[in-house]
Amino acid sequence: MNNGLALTPQMGWNSWNHFQCDINETLIKDTADAMVSTGLATLGYQYINLDDCWGELNRDSQGNLAPKASTFPSGIKDLADYVHSKGLKLGIYSDAGTLTCSNRMPGSLDHEEQDAKTFASWGVDYLKYDNCANTGTSPKERYPKMSKALLNSGRTIFFSLCEWGHEDPATWAPSIGNSWRTTGDIEDNWHSMTSIADENDKWASYAGPGGWNDPDMLEIGNGGMTTEEYRSHFSIWALVKAPLLIGCDLRSMNDVTFELLSNKEVIAVNQDKLGVQGKKVKKDGDDEVWAGPLSYNRVALLLLNRGSSNSNITTYWTDIGFNSSTIVDVRDLWLHSTQSEVQGQFSAQVDSHACKMYVLTPH
Ligand code: GAL
């Protein structure tokens, strides 16, 4: 979408995966504080995004969406001012139907211009736009209306489509949105995370600066996967240029969660200016090789073991876009160590449900 945003995938936090409807303004302010005090903000995580349940069930007397008085008594403008004062941006949520997915708020269908203006007047920077209660019409009719309304709103607002991949949004959303969900909701377990990665992989060629495939938000720190599974989750999301939207409670994040989310070298792959989505390039049973090009002729490489015992995974240069004769340095992004002068192929021992992630730099 041509609004100058999303030149690299968006990074930030969203309330849904951890809190669902249990949100309020204190939580959001504390999360903004934590984003800054932990140092995650400086690493690029800039959006603080409200999901469903921030508003009243009924519009106000002027027909405007209204923040829920019991949980957001100071209003969204005040919250946006607070988030902006921390150097961060505020995201909000609505729905391309008559009700949001929780059934607890009105949707924006047929109120697109009015709601976009409301969001702009509050200083909102990002809209996630869901697909419930959609009256059965195609998202291809409903989502462009909001895209246009945001462009007319007088404020530059990131547009995140969430129609769950129903009508192959990768094929039509790049001109109207900055990201589009390609799948149903992620669950905090290995099976869900890896199958979503597979579904999202099909659409790799449609992503690029301005618009990204969205395999849903991160579950790291929510407790349903092991550390190695979460490391794989973060590594895959980074390699495939997915939005990096943290979904845990930032106020009580432990050291392991922080270590995963704050790996600068992995984040740099996600935010690489070339903006090409990495893909699964080879599969041998449970052993997978994922790779994609980076700027300066480098290649990002992920060796992923989906099986239940450890495995030695090999990749050959011709699978990942190098000539066999090319000599590269191999940088391990999790061990932070470099092996120089590697030629033709590379192998590593990978534990069950774990991965190894590298950047290969040709000489
Ligand atoms: C779903 C959406 C989730 C979350 C939820 C809120 O449709 O995919 O990410 O926003 O609605 O009710």
Short mmCIF file of C-alpha atoms and ligand atoms in Angstrom, two decimals:
data_model
loop_
_atom_site.label_atom_id
_atom_site.label_comp_id
_atom_site.label_asym_id
_atom_site.label_seq_id
_atom_site.Cartn_x
_atom_site.Cartn_y
_atom_site.Cartn_z
CA MET A 1 0.00 0.00 0.00
CA ASN A 2 1.35 3.31 -1.05
CA ASN A 3 1.27 5.22 2.25
CA GLY A 4 5.00 5.26 2.87
CA LEU A 5 4.76 2.70 5.69
CA ALA A 6 5.92 -0.90 6.12
CA LEU A 7 9.14 -0.58 4.11
CA THR A 8 10.17 -3.37 6.47
CA PRO A 9 7.74 -5.58 8.47
CA GLN A 10 6.06 -3.89 11.41
CA MET A 11 7.38 -4.54 14.92
CA GLY A 12 5.58 -4.02 18.19
CA TRP A 13 3.16 -5.60 20.62
CA ASN A 14 -0.52 -6.58 20.51
CA SER A 15 -2.81 -7.36 23.43
CA TRP A 16 -4.73 -10.35 22.02
CA ASN A 17 -2.53 -13.44 22.39
CA HIS A 18 -2.00 -12.97 26.11
CA PHE A 19 -4.89 -10.85 27.38
CA GLN A 20 -7.80 -11.38 24.96
CA CYS A 21 -10.60 -9.11 26.23
CA ASP A 22 -9.02 -8.45 29.60
CA ILE A 23 -7.42 -5.09 28.71
CA ASN A 24 -7.47 -1.60 30.19
CA GLU A 25 -5.59 1.67 29.88
CA THR A 26 -3.24 0.97 32.80
CA LEU A 27 -2.10 -2.28 31.19
CA ILE A 28 -1.47 -0.51 27.89
CA LYS A 29 0.49 2.31 29.52
CA ASP A 30 2.52 -0.14 31.59
CA THR A 31 3.24 -2.13 28.44
CA ALA A 32 4.48 1.02 26.70
CA ASP A 33 6.68 1.72 29.72
CA ALA A 34 8.05 -1.83 29.63
CA MET A 35 8.74 -1.62 25.91
CA VAL A 36 11.01 1.33 26.61
CA SER A 37 12.58 0.24 29.92
CA THR A 38 13.51 -3.23 28.65
CA GLY A 39 15.25 -1.72 25.61
CA LEU A 40 12.94 -3.48 23.13
CA ALA A 41 11.79 -0.12 21.76
CA THR A 42 15.33 0.75 20.66
CA LEU A 43 15.52 -2.56 18.81
CA GLY A 44 12.62 -1.46 16.61
CA TYR A 45 9.48 -2.60 18.43
CA GLN A 46 7.44 0.56 18.07
CA TYR A 47 3.72 -0.24 17.82
CA ILE A 48 1.60 -0.76 20.94
CA ASN A 49 -1.57 -2.28 19.50
CA LEU A 50 -4.96 -2.66 21.14
CA ASP A 51 -6.90 -5.63 19.87
CA ASP A 52 -10.57 -6.42 20.35
CA CYS A 53 -12.64 -5.18 23.34
CA TRP A 54 -11.36 -1.63 23.80
CA GLY A 55 -14.79 -0.07 23.10
CA GLU A 56 -18.38 0.11 24.20
CA LEU A 57 -20.94 -2.20 22.60
CA ASN A 58 -22.90 0.80 21.33
CA ARG A 59 -21.84 3.85 19.34
CA ASP A 60 -22.31 7.24 21.04
CA SER A 61 -25.13 9.69 20.24
CA GLN A 62 -23.20 10.97 17.19
CA GLY A 63 -22.67 7.44 15.93
CA ASN A 64 -18.98 7.41 16.85
CA LEU A 65 -17.11 4.45 18.29
CA ALA A 66 -16.64 5.02 22.00
CA PRO A 67 -13.87 3.75 24.29
CA LYS A 68 -15.19 1.54 27.06
CA ALA A 69 -15.77 3.83 30.02
CA SER A 70 -15.01 1.21 32.64
CA THR A 71 -11.61 0.18 31.20
CA PHE A 72 -10.45 3.16 29.10
CA PRO A 73 -11.92 6.06 31.14
CA SER A 74 -9.32 8.57 29.91
CA GLY A 75 -10.12 7.83 26.28
CA ILE A 76 -7.98 6.78 23.34
CA LYS A 77 -6.64 10.26 22.57
CA ASP A 78 -5.11 10.40 26.03
CA LEU A 79 -3.66 6.92 25.58
CA ALA A 80 -2.18 7.84 22.18
CA ASP A 81 -0.62 10.96 23.72
CA TYR A 82 0.94 8.82 26.42
CA VAL A 83 2.26 6.22 23.98
CA HIS A 84 3.61 8.97 21.71
CA SER A 85 5.34 10.63 24.66
CA LYS A 86 7.33 7.40 25.01
CA GLY A 87 8.41 7.61 21.37
CA LEU A 88 6.06 4.77 20.41
CA LYS A 89 2.99 4.46 18.18
CA LEU A 90 -0.56 3.37 19.04
CA GLY A 91 -2.55 0.79 17.11
CA ILE A 92 -6.26 0.07 17.32
CA TYR A 93 -8.63 -2.65 16.15
CA SER A 94 -11.90 -2.74 14.28
CA ASP A 95 -13.81 -5.09 12.02
CA ALA A 96 -15.08 -5.13 8.43
CA GLY A 97 -18.49 -6.30 9.60
CA THR A 98 -21.28 -5.26 11.92
CA LEU A 99 -19.67 -6.59 15.12
CA THR A 100 -16.11 -7.44 16.15
CA CYS A 101 -15.13 -11.06 16.74
CA SER A 102 -15.72 -10.86 20.50
CA ASN A 103 -19.27 -9.67 19.77
CA ARG A 104 -18.60 -6.93 22.30
CA MET A 105 -18.03 -3.97 19.99
CA PRO A 106 -19.55 -2.56 16.81
CA GLY A 107 -17.68 -3.13 13.56
CA SER A 108 -16.89 -0.42 11.01
CA LEU A 109 -18.82 -1.77 8.02
CA ASP A 110 -20.70 1.17 6.46
CA HIS A 111 -18.98 3.52 8.93
CA GLU A 112 -15.56 3.43 7.30
CA GLU A 113 -15.10 7.18 6.68
CA GLN A 114 -16.45 8.15 10.08
CA ASP A 115 -14.38 5.62 12.01
CA ALA A 116 -11.18 6.35 10.09
CA LYS A 117 -11.64 10.04 10.96
CA THR A 118 -12.24 9.16 14.59
CA PHE A 119 -9.04 7.09 14.71
CA ALA A 120 -7.10 9.91 13.04
CA SER A 121 -8.51 12.48 15.47
CA TRP A 122 -7.36 10.34 18.38
CA GLY A 123 -3.82 10.12 16.95
CA VAL A 124 -4.00 6.43 16.13
CA ASP A 125 -1.15 5.13 13.93
CA TYR A 126 -2.25 1.60 13.01
CA LEU A 127 -5.49 -0.26 12.34
CA LYS A 128 -5.93 -4.03 12.52
CA TYR A 129 -9.14 -4.80 10.62
CA ASP A 130 -10.89 -8.09 11.41
CA ASN A 131 -13.49 -10.06 9.45
CA CYS A 132 -16.36 -11.15 11.75
CA ALA A 133 -20.09 -10.52 11.22
CA ASN A 134 -19.28 -9.65 7.63
CA THR A 135 -22.77 -10.13 6.12
CA GLY A 136 -21.35 -12.66 3.65
CA THR A 137 -19.91 -10.17 1.17
CA SER A 138 -16.39 -10.56 -0.16
CA PRO A 139 -13.46 -9.01 1.73
CA LYS A 140 -12.40 -7.68 -1.66
CA GLU A 141 -15.39 -5.33 -1.41
CA ARG A 142 -15.16 -4.45 2.28
CA TYR A 143 -11.44 -3.94 2.89
CA PRO A 144 -10.74 -1.43 0.08
CA LYS A 145 -13.36 0.89 1.60
CA MET A 146 -11.43 1.16 4.84
CA SER A 147 -8.14 1.48 2.99
CA LYS A 148 -9.52 4.49 1.13
CA ALA A 149 -11.03 5.95 4.29
CA LEU A 150 -7.67 5.73 6.08
CA LEU A 151 -5.96 7.47 3.17
CA ASN A 152 -8.59 10.23 3.40
CA SER A 153 -8.42 10.50 7.17
CA GLY A 154 -5.76 13.17 7.33
CA ARG A 155 -3.34 10.92 9.24
CA THR A 156 -0.90 8.29 8.01
CA ILE A 157 -2.26 5.03 9.40
CA PHE A 158 -0.78 1.56 8.95
CA PHE A 159 -3.44 -0.82 7.56
CA SER A 160 -3.30 -4.44 8.76
CA LEU A 161 -5.88 -6.71 7.10
CA CYS A 162 -7.14 -9.67 9.08
CA GLU A 163 -9.41 -11.76 6.84
CA TRP A 164 -7.57 -14.96 7.86
CA GLY A 165 -6.39 -15.76 4.34
CA HIS A 166 -9.92 -16.63 3.22
CA GLU A 167 -9.80 -15.09 -0.23
CA ASP A 168 -6.05 -15.33 -0.86
CA PRO A 169 -5.39 -11.73 0.20
CA ALA A 170 -1.77 -11.88 -0.96
CA THR A 171 -3.15 -11.67 -4.50
CA TRP A 172 -5.18 -8.47 -3.97
CA ALA A 173 -4.20 -6.82 -0.68
CA PRO A 174 -0.75 -5.42 -1.58
CA SER A 175 -2.35 -2.38 -3.22
CA ILE A 176 -4.67 -1.62 -0.28
CA GLY A 177 -2.88 -2.76 2.87
CA ASN A 178 0.48 -2.89 4.62
CA SER A 179 0.03 -6.49 5.80
CA TRP A 180 -2.57 -9.23 5.47
CA ARG A 181 -3.15 -12.32 7.55
CA THR A 182 -2.63 -15.46 5.49
CA THR A 183 -4.01 -17.94 8.05
CA GLY A 184 -6.40 -18.51 10.92
CA ASP A 185 -5.37 -17.70 14.48
CA ILE A 186 -2.11 -19.00 15.88
CA GLU A 187 -2.25 -21.14 19.02
CA ASP A 188 0.55 -21.36 21.53
CA ASN A 189 1.85 -24.77 20.48
CA TRP A 190 4.39 -26.28 18.05
CA HIS A 191 1.87 -27.86 15.71
CA SER A 192 -0.10 -24.65 15.22
CA MET A 193 3.00 -22.50 14.78
CA THR A 194 4.63 -24.78 12.20
CA SER A 195 1.48 -25.41 10.19
CA ILE A 196 0.81 -21.70 9.99
CA ALA A 197 4.38 -21.19 8.77
CA ASP A 198 3.70 -23.74 6.00
CA GLU A 199 0.47 -22.06 4.92
CA ASN A 200 2.08 -18.64 4.88
CA ASP A 201 5.01 -19.94 2.84
CA LYS A 202 2.84 -20.35 -0.26
CA TRP A 203 2.46 -16.61 -0.61
CA ALA A 204 6.12 -15.65 -0.32
CA SER A 205 6.45 -14.07 -3.73
CA TYR A 206 3.68 -11.53 -3.00
CA ALA A 207 5.43 -9.87 -0.04
CA GLY A 208 7.74 -6.89 -0.25
CA PRO A 209 8.38 -3.35 0.95
CA GLY A 210 5.01 -1.71 1.60
CA GLY A 211 3.06 -4.95 2.20
CA TRP A 212 3.79 -8.20 4.05
CA ASN A 213 2.26 -11.64 4.55
CA ASP A 214 1.11 -11.97 8.16
CA PRO A 215 1.15 -15.47 9.68
CA ASP A 216 -0.21 -13.98 12.93
CA MET A 217 1.39 -12.67 16.08
CA LEU A 218 4.13 -14.11 18.24
CA GLU A 219 3.38 -16.47 21.12
CA ILE A 220 6.90 -16.29 22.60
CA GLY A 221 6.68 -15.88 26.36
CA ASN A 222 3.15 -17.24 26.73
CA GLY A 223 4.26 -20.63 28.03
CA GLY A 224 2.92 -23.18 25.53
CA MET A 225 6.19 -24.05 23.79
CA THR A 226 9.70 -24.95 24.89
CA THR A 227 12.55 -22.47 24.60
CA GLU A 228 13.84 -24.19 21.45
CA GLU A 229 10.36 -24.19 19.92
CA TYR A 230 10.03 -20.49 20.65
CA ARG A 231 13.50 -19.89 19.18
CA SER A 232 12.29 -21.64 16.01
CA HIS A 233 9.09 -19.55 16.05
CA PHE A 234 11.06 -16.30 16.22
CA SER A 235 13.64 -17.42 13.66
CA ILE A 236 11.03 -18.50 11.09
CA TRP A 237 8.98 -15.32 11.55
CA ALA A 238 12.13 -13.23 11.09
CA LEU A 239 13.26 -15.13 7.99
CA VAL A 240 9.86 -14.95 6.28
CA LYS A 241 9.57 -11.20 6.87
CA ALA A 242 6.54 -11.63 9.11
CA PRO A 243 5.36 -8.81 11.34
CA LEU A 244 7.15 -9.14 14.69
CA LEU A 245 4.28 -8.38 17.05
CA ILE A 246 5.03 -9.59 20.55
CA GLY A 247 2.08 -11.31 22.21
CA CYS A 248 3.18 -11.88 25.80
CA ASP A 249 2.92 -9.87 29.02
CA LEU A 250 5.86 -7.49 28.69
CA ARG A 251 5.57 -6.41 32.31
CA SER A 252 6.64 -9.82 33.56
CA MET A 253 8.71 -11.21 30.69
CA ASN A 254 11.51 -13.52 31.88
CA ASP A 255 15.15 -13.51 30.73
CA VAL A 256 14.71 -16.29 28.20
CA THR A 257 11.80 -14.51 26.53
CA PHE A 258 13.80 -11.31 26.43
CA GLU A 259 16.85 -13.08 24.99
CA LEU A 260 14.74 -14.47 22.14
CA LEU A 261 12.86 -11.28 21.32
CA SER A 262 15.92 -9.05 21.54
CA ASN A 263 18.33 -10.90 19.23
CA LYS A 264 19.57 -8.02 17.08
CA GLU A 265 21.06 -10.23 14.39
CA VAL A 266 17.79 -12.12 13.89
CA ILE A 267 15.82 -8.87 13.90
CA ALA A 268 18.21 -7.49 11.28
CA VAL A 269 17.28 -10.36 8.94
CA ASN A 270 13.60 -9.48 9.36
CA GLN A 271 14.25 -5.79 8.83
CA ASP A 272 16.70 -6.19 5.93
CA LYS A 273 16.04 -3.50 3.36
CA LEU A 274 15.92 -5.90 0.41
CA GLY A 275 12.58 -7.09 1.80
CA VAL A 276 12.41 -10.56 0.23
CA GLN A 277 10.47 -13.22 2.14
CA GLY A 278 12.58 -16.32 2.86
CA LYS A 279 11.02 -19.67 1.93
CA LYS A 280 11.25 -23.37 2.52
CA VAL A 281 13.72 -24.45 -0.16
CA LYS A 282 14.20 -28.10 0.76
CA LYS A 283 12.53 -30.77 2.83
CA ASP A 284 13.77 -34.24 3.67
CA GLY A 285 11.32 -35.85 6.09
CA ASP A 286 11.41 -33.67 9.18
CA ASP A 287 14.58 -31.86 8.16
CA GLU A 288 13.93 -28.55 6.46
CA VAL A 289 16.04 -25.84 4.90
CA TRP A 290 14.56 -22.36 4.70
CA ALA A 291 16.43 -19.51 3.03
CA GLY A 292 16.12 -16.16 1.35
CA PRO A 293 18.26 -13.42 -0.14
CA LEU A 294 19.40 -10.40 1.85
CA SER A 295 20.95 -7.11 0.78
CA TYR A 296 24.64 -7.11 -0.29
CA ASN A 297 24.30 -10.55 -1.90
CA ARG A 298 24.04 -12.24 1.46
CA VAL A 299 21.72 -15.15 2.20
CA ALA A 300 19.73 -15.88 5.36
CA LEU A 301 19.59 -19.59 6.16
CA LEU A 302 17.52 -21.58 8.62
CA LEU A 303 17.99 -25.29 9.34
CA LEU A 304 14.85 -26.56 11.05
CA ASN A 305 14.33 -29.96 12.65
CA ARG A 306 10.62 -30.76 12.94
CA GLY A 307 11.24 -34.31 14.12
CA SER A 308 11.40 -35.81 17.58
CA SER A 309 15.11 -36.68 17.65
CA ASN A 310 18.18 -34.69 16.73
CA SER A 311 19.40 -34.62 13.18
CA ASN A 312 22.29 -33.53 11.02
CA ILE A 313 20.95 -31.17 8.37
CA THR A 314 22.94 -30.26 5.26
CA THR A 315 22.31 -27.54 2.74
CA TYR A 316 23.99 -27.15 -0.63
CA TRP A 317 24.77 -23.73 -2.10
CA THR A 318 22.68 -24.44 -5.19
CA ASP A 319 19.59 -24.86 -2.96
CA ILE A 320 20.01 -21.40 -1.47
CA GLY A 321 21.06 -19.28 -4.42
CA PHE A 322 24.87 -19.47 -4.50
CA ASN A 323 27.17 -21.07 -7.08
CA SER A 324 28.87 -24.17 -5.66
CA SER A 325 32.23 -22.40 -5.94
CA THR A 326 31.20 -19.39 -3.85
CA ILE A 327 33.15 -18.98 -0.64
CA VAL A 328 31.23 -17.49 2.26
CA ASP A 329 31.51 -16.63 5.92
CA VAL A 330 28.81 -18.30 7.98
CA ARG A 331 27.53 -16.27 10.89
CA ASP A 332 25.51 -18.17 13.52
CA LEU A 333 22.87 -15.69 14.67
CA TRP A 334 22.08 -17.46 17.95
CA LEU A 335 25.61 -18.45 19.01
CA HIS A 336 27.02 -15.17 17.69
CA SER A 337 30.04 -16.87 16.17
CA THR A 338 31.48 -16.95 12.63
CA GLN A 339 32.97 -19.76 10.57
CA SER A 340 35.05 -18.40 7.70
CA GLU A 341 35.73 -19.69 4.21
CA VAL A 342 32.95 -22.21 3.77
CA GLN A 343 32.37 -23.55 0.26
CA GLY A 344 29.68 -25.58 -1.49
CA GLN A 345 27.68 -26.90 1.42
CA PHE A 346 27.11 -26.54 5.12
CA SER A 347 25.88 -28.96 7.79
CA ALA A 348 24.86 -28.65 11.40
CA GLN A 349 23.52 -30.80 14.17
CA VAL A 350 20.01 -29.60 15.07
CA ASP A 351 18.04 -30.75 18.11
CA SER A 352 14.40 -31.81 17.99
CA HIS A 353 12.06 -28.87 17.32
CA ALA A 354 15.08 -26.59 17.24
CA CYS A 355 16.69 -24.57 14.50
CA LYS A 356 19.98 -23.00 13.54
CA MET A 357 19.95 -19.63 11.87
CA TYR A 358 22.75 -18.06 9.83
CA VAL A 359 23.69 -15.22 7.56
CA LEU A 360 26.04 -16.24 4.76
CA THR A 361 28.23 -13.48 3.38
CA PRO A 362 30.11 -14.16 0.12
CA HIS A 363 33.73 -13.04 -0.18
C1 GAL B 1 -9.81 -12.92 15.44
C2 GAL B 1 -8.43 -12.48 15.01
C3 GAL B 1 -7.56 -12.45 16.24
C4 GAL B 1 -8.15 -11.49 17.26
C5 GAL B 1 -9.59 -11.87 17.58
C6 GAL B 1 -10.28 -10.83 18.44
O1 GAL B 1 -10.64 -12.96 14.34
O2 GAL B 1 -7.92 -13.34 14.04
O3 GAL B 1 -6.23 -12.08 15.89
O4 GAL B 1 -8.10 -10.18 16.75
O5 GAL B 1 -10.35 -12.02 16.39
O6 GAL B 1 -11.60 -11.16 18.74
#
